[in-house]
Short mmCIF file of C-alpha atoms in Angstrom, two decimals:
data_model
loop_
_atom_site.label_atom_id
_atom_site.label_comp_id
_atom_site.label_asym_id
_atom_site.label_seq_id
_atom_site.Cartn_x
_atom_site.Cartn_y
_atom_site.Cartn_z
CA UNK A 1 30.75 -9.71 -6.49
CA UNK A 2 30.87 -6.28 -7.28
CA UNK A 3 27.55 -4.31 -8.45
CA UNK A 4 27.82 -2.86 -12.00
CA UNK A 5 25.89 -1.62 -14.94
CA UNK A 6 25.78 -3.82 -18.31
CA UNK A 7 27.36 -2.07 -21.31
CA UNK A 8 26.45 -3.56 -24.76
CA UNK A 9 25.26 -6.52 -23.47
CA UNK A 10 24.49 -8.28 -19.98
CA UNK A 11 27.68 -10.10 -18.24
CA UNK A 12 26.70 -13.63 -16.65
CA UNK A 13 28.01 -14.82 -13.59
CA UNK A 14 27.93 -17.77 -11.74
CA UNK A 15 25.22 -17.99 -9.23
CA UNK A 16 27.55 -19.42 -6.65
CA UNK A 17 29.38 -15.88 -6.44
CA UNK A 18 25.99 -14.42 -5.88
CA UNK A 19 25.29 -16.30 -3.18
CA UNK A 20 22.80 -19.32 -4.86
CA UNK A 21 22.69 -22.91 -5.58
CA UNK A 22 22.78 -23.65 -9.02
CA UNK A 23 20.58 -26.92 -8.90
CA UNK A 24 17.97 -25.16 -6.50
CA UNK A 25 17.39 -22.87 -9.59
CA UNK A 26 17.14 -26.00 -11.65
CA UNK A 27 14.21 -27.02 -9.76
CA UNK A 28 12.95 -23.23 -9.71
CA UNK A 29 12.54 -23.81 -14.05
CA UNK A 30 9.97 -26.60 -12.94
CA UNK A 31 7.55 -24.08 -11.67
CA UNK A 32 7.98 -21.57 -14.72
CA UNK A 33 7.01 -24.67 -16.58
CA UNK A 34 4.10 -25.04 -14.65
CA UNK A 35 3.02 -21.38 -15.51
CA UNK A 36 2.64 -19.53 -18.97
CA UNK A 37 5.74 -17.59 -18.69
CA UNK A 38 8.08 -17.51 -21.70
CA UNK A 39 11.34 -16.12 -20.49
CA UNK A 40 12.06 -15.10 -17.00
CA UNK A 41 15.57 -12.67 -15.66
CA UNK A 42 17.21 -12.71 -12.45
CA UNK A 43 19.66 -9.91 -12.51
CA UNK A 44 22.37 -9.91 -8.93
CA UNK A 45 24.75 -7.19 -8.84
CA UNK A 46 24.33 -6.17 -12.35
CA UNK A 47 24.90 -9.59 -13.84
CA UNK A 48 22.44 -12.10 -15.11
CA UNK A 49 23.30 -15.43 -12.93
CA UNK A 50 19.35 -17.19 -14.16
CA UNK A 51 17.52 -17.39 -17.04
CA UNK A 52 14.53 -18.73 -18.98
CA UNK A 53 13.58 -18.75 -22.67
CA UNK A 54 14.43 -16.06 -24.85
CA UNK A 55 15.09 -12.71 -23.36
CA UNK A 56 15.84 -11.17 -26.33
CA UNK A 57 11.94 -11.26 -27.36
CA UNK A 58 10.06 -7.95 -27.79
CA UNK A 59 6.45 -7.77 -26.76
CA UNK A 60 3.76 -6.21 -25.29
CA UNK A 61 4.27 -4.60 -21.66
CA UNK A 62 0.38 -3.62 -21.16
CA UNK A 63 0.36 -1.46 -17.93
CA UNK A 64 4.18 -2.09 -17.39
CA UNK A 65 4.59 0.69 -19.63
CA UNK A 66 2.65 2.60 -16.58
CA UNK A 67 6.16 2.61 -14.14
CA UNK A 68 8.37 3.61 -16.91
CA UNK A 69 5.67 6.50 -17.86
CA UNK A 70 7.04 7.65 -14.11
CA UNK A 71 10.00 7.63 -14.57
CA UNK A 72 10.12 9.48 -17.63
CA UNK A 73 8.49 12.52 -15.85
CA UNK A 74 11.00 12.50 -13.34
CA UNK A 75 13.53 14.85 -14.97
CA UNK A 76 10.95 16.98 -16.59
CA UNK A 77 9.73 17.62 -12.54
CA UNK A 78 13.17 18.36 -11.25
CA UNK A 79 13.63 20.79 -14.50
CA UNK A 80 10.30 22.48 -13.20
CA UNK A 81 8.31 21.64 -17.06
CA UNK A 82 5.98 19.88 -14.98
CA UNK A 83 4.07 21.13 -11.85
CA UNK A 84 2.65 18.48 -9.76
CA UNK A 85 0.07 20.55 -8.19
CA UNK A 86 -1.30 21.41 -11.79
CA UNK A 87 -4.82 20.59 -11.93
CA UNK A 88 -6.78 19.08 -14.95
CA UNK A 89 -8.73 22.78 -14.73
CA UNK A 90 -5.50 24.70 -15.04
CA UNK A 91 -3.77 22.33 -17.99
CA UNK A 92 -7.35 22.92 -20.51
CA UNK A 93 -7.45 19.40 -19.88
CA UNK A 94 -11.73 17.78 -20.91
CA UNK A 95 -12.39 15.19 -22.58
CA UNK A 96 -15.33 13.62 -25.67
CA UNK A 97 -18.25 14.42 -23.33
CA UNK A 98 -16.95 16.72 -20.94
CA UNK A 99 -15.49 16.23 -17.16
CA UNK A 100 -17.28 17.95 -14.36
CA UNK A 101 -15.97 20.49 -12.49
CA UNK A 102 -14.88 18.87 -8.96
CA UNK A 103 -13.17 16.22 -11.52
CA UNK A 104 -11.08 18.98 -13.06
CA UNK A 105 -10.12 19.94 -9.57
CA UNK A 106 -7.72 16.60 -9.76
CA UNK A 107 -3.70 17.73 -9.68
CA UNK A 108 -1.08 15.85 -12.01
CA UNK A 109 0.18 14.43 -8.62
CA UNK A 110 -3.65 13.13 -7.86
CA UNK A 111 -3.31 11.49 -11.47
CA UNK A 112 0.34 9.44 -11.27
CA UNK A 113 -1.27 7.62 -7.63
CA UNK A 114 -4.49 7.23 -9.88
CA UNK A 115 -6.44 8.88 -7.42
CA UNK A 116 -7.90 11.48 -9.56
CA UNK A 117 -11.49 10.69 -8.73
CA UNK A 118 -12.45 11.13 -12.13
CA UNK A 119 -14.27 8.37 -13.11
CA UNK A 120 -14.46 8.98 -17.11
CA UNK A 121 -15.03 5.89 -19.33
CA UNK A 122 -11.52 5.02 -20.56
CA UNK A 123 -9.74 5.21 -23.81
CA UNK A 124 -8.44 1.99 -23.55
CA UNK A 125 -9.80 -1.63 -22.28
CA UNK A 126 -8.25 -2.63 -18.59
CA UNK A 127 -7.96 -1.21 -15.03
CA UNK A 128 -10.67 -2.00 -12.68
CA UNK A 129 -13.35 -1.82 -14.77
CA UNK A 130 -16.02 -3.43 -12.47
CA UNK A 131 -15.19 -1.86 -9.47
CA UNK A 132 -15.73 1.63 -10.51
CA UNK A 133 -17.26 4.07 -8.38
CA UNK A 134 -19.93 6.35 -9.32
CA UNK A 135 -18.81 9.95 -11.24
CA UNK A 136 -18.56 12.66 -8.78
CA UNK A 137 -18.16 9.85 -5.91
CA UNK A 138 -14.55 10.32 -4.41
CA UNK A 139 -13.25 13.86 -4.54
CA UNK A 140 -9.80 13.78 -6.17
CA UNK A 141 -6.94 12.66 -4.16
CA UNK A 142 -9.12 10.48 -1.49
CA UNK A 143 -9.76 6.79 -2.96
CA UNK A 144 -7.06 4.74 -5.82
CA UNK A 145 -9.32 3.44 -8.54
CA UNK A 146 -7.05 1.56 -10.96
CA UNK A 147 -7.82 3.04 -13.89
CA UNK A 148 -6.62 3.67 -17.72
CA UNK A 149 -8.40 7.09 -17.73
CA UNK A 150 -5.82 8.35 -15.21
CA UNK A 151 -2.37 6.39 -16.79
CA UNK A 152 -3.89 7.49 -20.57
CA UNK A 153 -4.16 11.43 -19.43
CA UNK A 154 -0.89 11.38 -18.11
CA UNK A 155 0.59 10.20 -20.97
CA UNK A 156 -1.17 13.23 -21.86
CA UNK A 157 0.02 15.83 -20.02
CA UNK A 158 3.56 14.55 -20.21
CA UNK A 159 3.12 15.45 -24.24
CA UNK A 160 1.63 19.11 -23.51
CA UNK A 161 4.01 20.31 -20.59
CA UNK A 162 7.17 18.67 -22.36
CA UNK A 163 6.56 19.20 -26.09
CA UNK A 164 7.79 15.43 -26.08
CA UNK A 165 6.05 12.44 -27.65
CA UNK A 166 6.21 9.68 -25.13
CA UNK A 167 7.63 7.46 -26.96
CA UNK A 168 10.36 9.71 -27.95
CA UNK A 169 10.54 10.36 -24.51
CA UNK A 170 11.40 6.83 -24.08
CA UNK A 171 13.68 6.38 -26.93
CA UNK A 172 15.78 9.40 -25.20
CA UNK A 173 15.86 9.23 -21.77
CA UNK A 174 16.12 5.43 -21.41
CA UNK A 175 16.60 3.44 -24.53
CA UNK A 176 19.58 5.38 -25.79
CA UNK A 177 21.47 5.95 -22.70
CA UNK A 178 20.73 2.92 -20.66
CA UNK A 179 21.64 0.98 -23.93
CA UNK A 180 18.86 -1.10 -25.10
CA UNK A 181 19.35 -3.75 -27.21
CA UNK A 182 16.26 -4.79 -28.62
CA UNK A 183 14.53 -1.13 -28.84
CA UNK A 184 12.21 -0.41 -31.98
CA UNK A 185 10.50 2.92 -31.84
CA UNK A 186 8.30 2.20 -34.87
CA UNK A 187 6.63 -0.14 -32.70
CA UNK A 188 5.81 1.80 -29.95
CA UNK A 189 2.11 2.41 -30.56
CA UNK A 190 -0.73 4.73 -29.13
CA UNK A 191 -4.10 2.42 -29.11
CA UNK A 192 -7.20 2.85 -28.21
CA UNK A 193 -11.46 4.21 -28.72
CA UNK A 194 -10.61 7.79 -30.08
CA UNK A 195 -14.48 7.95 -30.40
CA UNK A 196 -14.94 7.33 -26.75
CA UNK A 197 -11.89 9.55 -24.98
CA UNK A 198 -9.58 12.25 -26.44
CA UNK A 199 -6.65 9.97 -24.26
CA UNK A 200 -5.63 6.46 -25.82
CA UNK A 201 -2.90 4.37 -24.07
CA UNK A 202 0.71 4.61 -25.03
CA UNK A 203 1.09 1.07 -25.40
CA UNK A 204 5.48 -0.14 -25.51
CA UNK A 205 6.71 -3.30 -26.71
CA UNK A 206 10.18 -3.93 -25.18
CA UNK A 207 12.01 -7.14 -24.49
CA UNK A 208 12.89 -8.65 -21.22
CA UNK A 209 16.88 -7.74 -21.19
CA UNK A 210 15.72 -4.23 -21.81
CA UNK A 211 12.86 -4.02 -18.81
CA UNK A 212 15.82 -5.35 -16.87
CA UNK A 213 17.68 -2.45 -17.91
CA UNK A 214 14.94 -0.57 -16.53
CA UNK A 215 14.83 -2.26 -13.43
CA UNK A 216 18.39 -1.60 -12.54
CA UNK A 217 18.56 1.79 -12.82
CA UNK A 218 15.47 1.77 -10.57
CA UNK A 219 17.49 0.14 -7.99
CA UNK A 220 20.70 2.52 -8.90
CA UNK A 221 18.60 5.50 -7.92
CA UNK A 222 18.59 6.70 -11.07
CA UNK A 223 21.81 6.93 -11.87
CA UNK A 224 23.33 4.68 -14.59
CA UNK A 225 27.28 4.51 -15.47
CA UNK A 226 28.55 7.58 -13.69
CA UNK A 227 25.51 9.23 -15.05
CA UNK A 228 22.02 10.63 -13.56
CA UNK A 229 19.64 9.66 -15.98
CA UNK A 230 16.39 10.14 -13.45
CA UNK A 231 16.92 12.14 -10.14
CA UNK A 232 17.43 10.15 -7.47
CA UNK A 233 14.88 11.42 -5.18
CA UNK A 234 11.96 11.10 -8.02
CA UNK A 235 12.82 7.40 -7.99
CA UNK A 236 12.22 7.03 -4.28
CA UNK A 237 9.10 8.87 -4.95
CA UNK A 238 8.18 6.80 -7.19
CA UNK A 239 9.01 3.53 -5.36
CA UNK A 240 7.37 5.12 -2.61
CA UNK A 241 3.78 3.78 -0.84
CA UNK A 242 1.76 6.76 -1.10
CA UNK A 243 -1.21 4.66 -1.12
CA UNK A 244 -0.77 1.75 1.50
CA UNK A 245 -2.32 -1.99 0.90
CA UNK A 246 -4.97 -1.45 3.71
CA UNK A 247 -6.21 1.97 1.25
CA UNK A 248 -6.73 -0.71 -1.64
CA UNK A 249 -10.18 -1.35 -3.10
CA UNK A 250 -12.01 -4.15 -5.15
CA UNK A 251 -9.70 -6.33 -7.33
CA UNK A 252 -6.57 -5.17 -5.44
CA UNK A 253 -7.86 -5.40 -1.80
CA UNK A 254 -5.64 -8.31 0.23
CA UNK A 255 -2.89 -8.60 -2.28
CA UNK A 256 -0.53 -7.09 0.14
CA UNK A 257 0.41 -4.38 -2.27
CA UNK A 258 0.99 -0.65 -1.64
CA UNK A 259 1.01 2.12 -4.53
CA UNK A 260 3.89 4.76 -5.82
CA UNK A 261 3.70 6.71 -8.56
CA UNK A 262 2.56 4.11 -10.69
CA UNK A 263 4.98 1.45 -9.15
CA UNK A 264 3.33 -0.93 -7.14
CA UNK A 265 5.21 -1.39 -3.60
CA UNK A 266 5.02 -4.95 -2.00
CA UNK A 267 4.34 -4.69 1.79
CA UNK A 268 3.22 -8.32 2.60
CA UNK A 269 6.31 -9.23 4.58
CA UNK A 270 8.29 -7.93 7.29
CA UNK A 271 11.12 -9.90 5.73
CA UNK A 272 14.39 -7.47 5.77
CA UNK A 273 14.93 -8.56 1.71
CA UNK A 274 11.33 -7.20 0.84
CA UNK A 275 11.96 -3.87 2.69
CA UNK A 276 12.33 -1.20 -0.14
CA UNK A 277 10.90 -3.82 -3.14
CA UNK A 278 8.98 -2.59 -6.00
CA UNK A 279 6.97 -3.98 -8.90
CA UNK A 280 5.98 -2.91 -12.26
CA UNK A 281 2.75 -5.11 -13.34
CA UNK A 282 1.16 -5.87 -16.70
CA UNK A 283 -1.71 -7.77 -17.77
CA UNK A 284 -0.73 -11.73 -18.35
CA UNK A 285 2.00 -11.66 -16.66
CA UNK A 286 4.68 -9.14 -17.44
CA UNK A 287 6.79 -8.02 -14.58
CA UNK A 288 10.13 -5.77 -13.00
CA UNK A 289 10.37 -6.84 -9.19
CA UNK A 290 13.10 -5.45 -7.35
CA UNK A 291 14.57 -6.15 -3.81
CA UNK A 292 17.04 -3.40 -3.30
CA UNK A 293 17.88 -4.92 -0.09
CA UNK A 294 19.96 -7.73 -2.29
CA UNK A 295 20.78 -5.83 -5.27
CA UNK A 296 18.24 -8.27 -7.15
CA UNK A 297 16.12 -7.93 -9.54
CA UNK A 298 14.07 -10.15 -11.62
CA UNK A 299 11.66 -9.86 -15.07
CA UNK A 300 8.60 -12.50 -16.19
CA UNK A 301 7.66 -12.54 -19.24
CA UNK A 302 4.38 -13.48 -21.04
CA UNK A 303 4.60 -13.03 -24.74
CA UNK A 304 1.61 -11.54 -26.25
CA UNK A 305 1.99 -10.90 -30.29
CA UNK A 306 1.72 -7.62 -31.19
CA UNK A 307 -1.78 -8.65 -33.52
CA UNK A 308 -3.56 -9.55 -30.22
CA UNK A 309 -2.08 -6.27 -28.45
CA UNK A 310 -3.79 -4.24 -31.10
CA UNK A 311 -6.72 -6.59 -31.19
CA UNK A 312 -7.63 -5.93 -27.25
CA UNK A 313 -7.01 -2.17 -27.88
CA UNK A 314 -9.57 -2.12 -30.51
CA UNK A 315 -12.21 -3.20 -28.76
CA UNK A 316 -12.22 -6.37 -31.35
CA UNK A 317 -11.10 -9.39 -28.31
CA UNK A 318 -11.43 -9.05 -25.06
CA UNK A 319 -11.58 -12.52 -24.60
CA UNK A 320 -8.41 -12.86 -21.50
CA UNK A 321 -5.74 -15.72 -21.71
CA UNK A 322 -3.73 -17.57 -19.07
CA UNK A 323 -2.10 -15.57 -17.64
CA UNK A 324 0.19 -15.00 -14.35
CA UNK A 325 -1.04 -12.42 -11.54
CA UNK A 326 1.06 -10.05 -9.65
CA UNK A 327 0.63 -12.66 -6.53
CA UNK A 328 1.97 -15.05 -8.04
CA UNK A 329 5.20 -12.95 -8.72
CA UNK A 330 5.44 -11.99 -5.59
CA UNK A 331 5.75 -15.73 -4.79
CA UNK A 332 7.86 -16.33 -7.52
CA UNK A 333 10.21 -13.71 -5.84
CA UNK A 334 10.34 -15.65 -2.81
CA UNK A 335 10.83 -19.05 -4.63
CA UNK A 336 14.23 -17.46 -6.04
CA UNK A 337 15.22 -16.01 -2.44
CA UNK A 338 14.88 -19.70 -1.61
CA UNK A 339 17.73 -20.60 -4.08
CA UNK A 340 19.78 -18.97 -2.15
CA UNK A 341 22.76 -21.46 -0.43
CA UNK A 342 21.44 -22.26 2.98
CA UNK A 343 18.11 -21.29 2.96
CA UNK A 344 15.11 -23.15 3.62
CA UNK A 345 12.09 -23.02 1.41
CA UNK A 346 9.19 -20.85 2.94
CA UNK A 347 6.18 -22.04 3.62
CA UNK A 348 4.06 -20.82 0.88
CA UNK A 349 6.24 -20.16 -2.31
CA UNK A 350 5.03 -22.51 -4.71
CA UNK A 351 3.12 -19.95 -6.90
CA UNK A 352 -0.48 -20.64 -6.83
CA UNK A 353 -2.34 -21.85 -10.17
CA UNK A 354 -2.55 -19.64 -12.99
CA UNK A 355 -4.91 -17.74 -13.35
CA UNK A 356 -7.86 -18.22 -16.07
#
């Protein structure tokens, strides 16, 4: 089966040219049904050969929206509009209360690994929350703290060094040309405590056909009918482990999971088909995982309506839901590897329970 691109819509194939058995990905639906995923992608080659529940369905990404934030900048660094070395000092950049001066020693690059070491209540609810060091702690560029200070800001600085609202930004540069087919930009909303930080999260409601989209041209390099839509060498950066899994802290320690420019890089295998994967991660369960190795790629789903999106992002409930981790992706990942025709389950890829 050749590799291609989808034009207006996705082309299906049969999962027998793509190397799988059709009824081991009949049993594979029994453990989405176990889970609270509503639709779920898997992309070979270009063409869709599984999936589950509606694709079609727009929702929240929550920090999803983080790896396509990355990619986004990427043509904006090769142009030279943005200057990685940059520091918060030399951009103007404070915030509601002021940042101290060893935090405003933190470059752009410091900021997209979210190692900034500016530890600045957020303008948004998520991130690590709990496990936050002390301000003035970690000098910039020596410790990842998940956080939405860091992934708000450089939504950000994107704006002031591009003259670009994000969102456009993402309209432009990858809803037009990569041809999505379920893109709304009146939906795309910035939310957030404007009362607490100048920086509120640019939150993106997309469907899961379109993240695919996304996902592909992450394993194209970029490049996306003929055409270069993000250089080729920012992707790898981006896909890259700058930060490796032993480097993790708190929530994300033992997970197995290195850190691009906000891409998460699994690194729990030596398997040859995980070598080069990636992950974009949301809260509940939304997902991009993609093993360039095969030419795969596959996208979870958990539907969140847009009223609880906004709800959380007020402040109003922060109550969490069932939801499914980025572990039990990962294992997810596998299970489909195991559809594959002569392979034998792994030990291990029945996802574990969901989380509460």
């Amino acid at each position: 089966m050749m590799p291609t691109e989808p034009q207006a819509g996705w082309q299906d194939a049969d999962p027998r040219d793509a190397g799988f058995d059709p009824a081991a990905l009949d049993r594979f639906t029994g453990k989405l049904q176990s889970l609270t995923t509503t639709s779920f992608m898997v992309v070979s080659r270009g063409r869709v050969i599984y999936r589950h529940g509606d694709v079609s369905e727009a929702s929240y990404l929550a920090s999803t929206r983080k790896s396509i934030l990355s990619l986004l900048y990427g043509p904006h660094v090769a142009s030279g509009r943005i200057d990685l070395d940059l520091t918060l000092d030399q951009l103007g950049i404070d915030d509601v209360k002021g940042l101290w001066p060893a935090e405003k020693r933190a470059t752009i690059r410091d900021i997209l690994t979210s190692r900034s070491g500016v530890y600045y209540p957020a303008g948004s609810p998520g991130g690590d929350d709990a496990g936050t060091p002390p301000r003035g702690s970690q000098a910039p560029g020596t410790r990842l703290h998940y956080n939405n200070w860091d992934f708000n800001v450089a939504g950000a600085i994107f704006e002031q060094l591009t003259g670009i609202a994000v969102h456009d930004a993402l309209r432009d540069q990858l809803a037009v040309p990569l041809g999505f087919e379920d893109f709304d930009r009146g939906r795309q909303r910035m939310l957030g405590y404007p009362d607490r930080s100048r920086f509120l999260a640019y939150h993106m409601f997309l469907s899961g056909r379109d993240m695919a989209r996304v996902g592909l041209l992450v394993l194209r390099g970029g490049r996306w009918n003929g055409q270069q839509i993000v250089p080729e060498s920012w992707v790898r950066d981006c896909v890259a482990p700058h930060v490796r899994p032993a480097e993790m802290h708190g929530q994300f320690t033992g997970r197995g999971l290195g850190y691009g420019y906000y891409w998460w890089v699994p690194m729990h295998t030596e398997a040859a088909e995980w070598q080069g994967a990636f992950l974009a991660s949301g809260h509940y369960g939304q997902f991009v995982l993609g093993l360039p190795k095969l030419d795969l790629l596959m996208v979870h789903r958990r539907a969140i309506s847009d009223e609880r999106a906004m709800r959380r992002n007020a402040g109003i409930d922060l109550g969490d839901l069932p939801s499914v981790s980025s572990t039990q992706m990962v294992a997810l990942g596998q299970a489909i590897l195991d559809c594959r025709d002569g392979v034998s389950p792994r030990a291990g890829t029945t996802p574990p329970p969901q989380q509460p």
